[in-house]
């Protein structure tokens, strides 16, 4: 099979998987519990991507965990995202200065 034919077949499959559901989503009536569950998926995916970095980005995993807890506490207190980032970086810097 030539590479061009393979690319065309993969393109058709990929586009059909992405386009066909858009015609049916408007007609479906999803339960509110399921919609609420779907709203949490991006948050869970972000957590899965961020957590390994918290453990490996600094000298010790303990420093990373403390910084993660600090950033989460700032988020719970509704501190703007810019300040969460800046204050968390400063917090890690101070932690790294401690013996």
Coordinates of C-alpha atoms in Angstrom, one line a residue:
X1 CA 0.0 0.0 0.0
X2 CA 1.4 3.3 -0.9
X3 CA 2.1 6.0 1.7
X4 CA -0.4 8.4 0.0
X5 CA -3.3 5.9 0.2
X6 CA -2.5 5.2 3.8
X7 CA -2.5 8.9 4.6
X8 CA -5.8 9.3 2.9
X9 CA -7.4 6.4 4.8
X10 CA -6.1 7.7 8.1
X11 CA -7.4 11.2 7.2
X12 CA -10.9 9.9 6.5
X13 CA -11.0 7.9 9.7
X14 CA -9.7 10.8 11.8
X15 CA -12.1 13.3 10.3
X16 CA -15.0 11.0 10.6
X17 CA -14.3 10.4 14.3
X18 CA -14.1 14.1 14.9
X19 CA -16.9 15.4 12.7
X20 CA -19.7 12.7 12.9
X21 CA -20.3 13.1 16.7
X22 CA -20.9 16.9 16.2
X23 CA -24.1 16.0 14.3
X24 CA -25.4 13.9 17.1
X25 CA -24.4 15.8 20.3
X26 CA -27.1 18.4 19.9
X27 CA -29.8 15.7 19.7
X28 CA -28.7 13.9 22.8
X29 CA -30.1 14.8 26.2
X30 CA -27.5 13.9 28.8
X31 CA -28.3 13.6 32.5
X32 CA -27.1 16.5 34.6
X33 CA -24.9 14.2 36.8
X34 CA -23.1 13.0 33.7
X35 CA -22.6 16.6 32.4
X36 CA -21.2 17.6 35.9
X37 CA -18.8 14.6 35.7
X38 CA -17.6 15.7 32.2
X39 CA -16.9 19.2 33.5
X40 CA -14.3 17.7 35.9
X41 CA -12.3 15.9 33.3
X42 CA -10.1 18.9 32.2
X43 CA -9.2 19.5 35.9
X44 CA -8.3 15.9 36.4
X45 CA -6.2 15.8 33.2
X46 CA -4.4 19.0 34.3
X47 CA -3.6 17.4 37.7
X48 CA -2.2 14.3 36.0
X49 CA 0.1 16.4 33.9
X50 CA 1.2 18.8 36.7
X51 CA 1.8 16.3 39.6
X52 CA 4.8 14.5 38.2
X53 CA 6.4 17.9 37.5
X54 CA 5.8 19.0 41.1
X55 CA 7.8 16.0 42.3
X56 CA 10.7 16.2 39.9
X57 CA 11.3 19.9 39.2
X58 CA 13.1 20.8 42.4
X59 CA 15.9 19.2 44.5
X60 CA 13.7 17.0 46.6
X61 CA 10.1 15.8 46.2
X62 CA 9.3 17.3 49.6
X63 CA 10.0 20.8 48.4
X64 CA 7.7 20.2 45.4
X65 CA 4.9 18.8 47.5
X66 CA 5.1 21.8 49.9
X67 CA 5.1 24.2 46.9
X68 CA 2.1 22.3 45.4
X69 CA 0.2 22.6 48.7
X70 CA 1.1 26.3 48.9
X71 CA -0.2 26.9 45.4
X72 CA -3.3 24.9 46.1
X73 CA -4.0 26.9 49.2
X74 CA -3.6 30.2 47.3
X75 CA -6.0 28.8 44.7
X76 CA -8.6 27.9 47.3
X77 CA -8.2 31.5 48.7
X78 CA -9.0 32.7 45.1
X79 CA -5.7 34.5 44.6
X80 CA -5.3 35.6 41.0
X81 CA -3.4 33.1 38.9
X82 CA -0.5 35.5 38.2
X83 CA 0.2 35.9 41.9
X84 CA -0.2 32.2 42.5
X85 CA 2.6 31.5 40.0
X86 CA 4.9 34.3 41.3
X87 CA 4.4 33.5 45.0
X88 CA 4.8 29.8 44.4
X89 CA 8.1 30.3 42.6
X90 CA 9.3 32.6 45.4
X91 CA 8.2 29.9 48.0
X92 CA 10.2 27.3 46.2
X93 CA 13.2 29.6 46.0
X94 CA 13.0 30.2 49.8
X95 CA 12.6 26.5 50.4
X96 CA 15.7 25.8 48.3
X97 CA 17.7 28.3 50.3
X98 CA 17.0 26.6 53.6
X99 CA 19.5 24.0 54.7

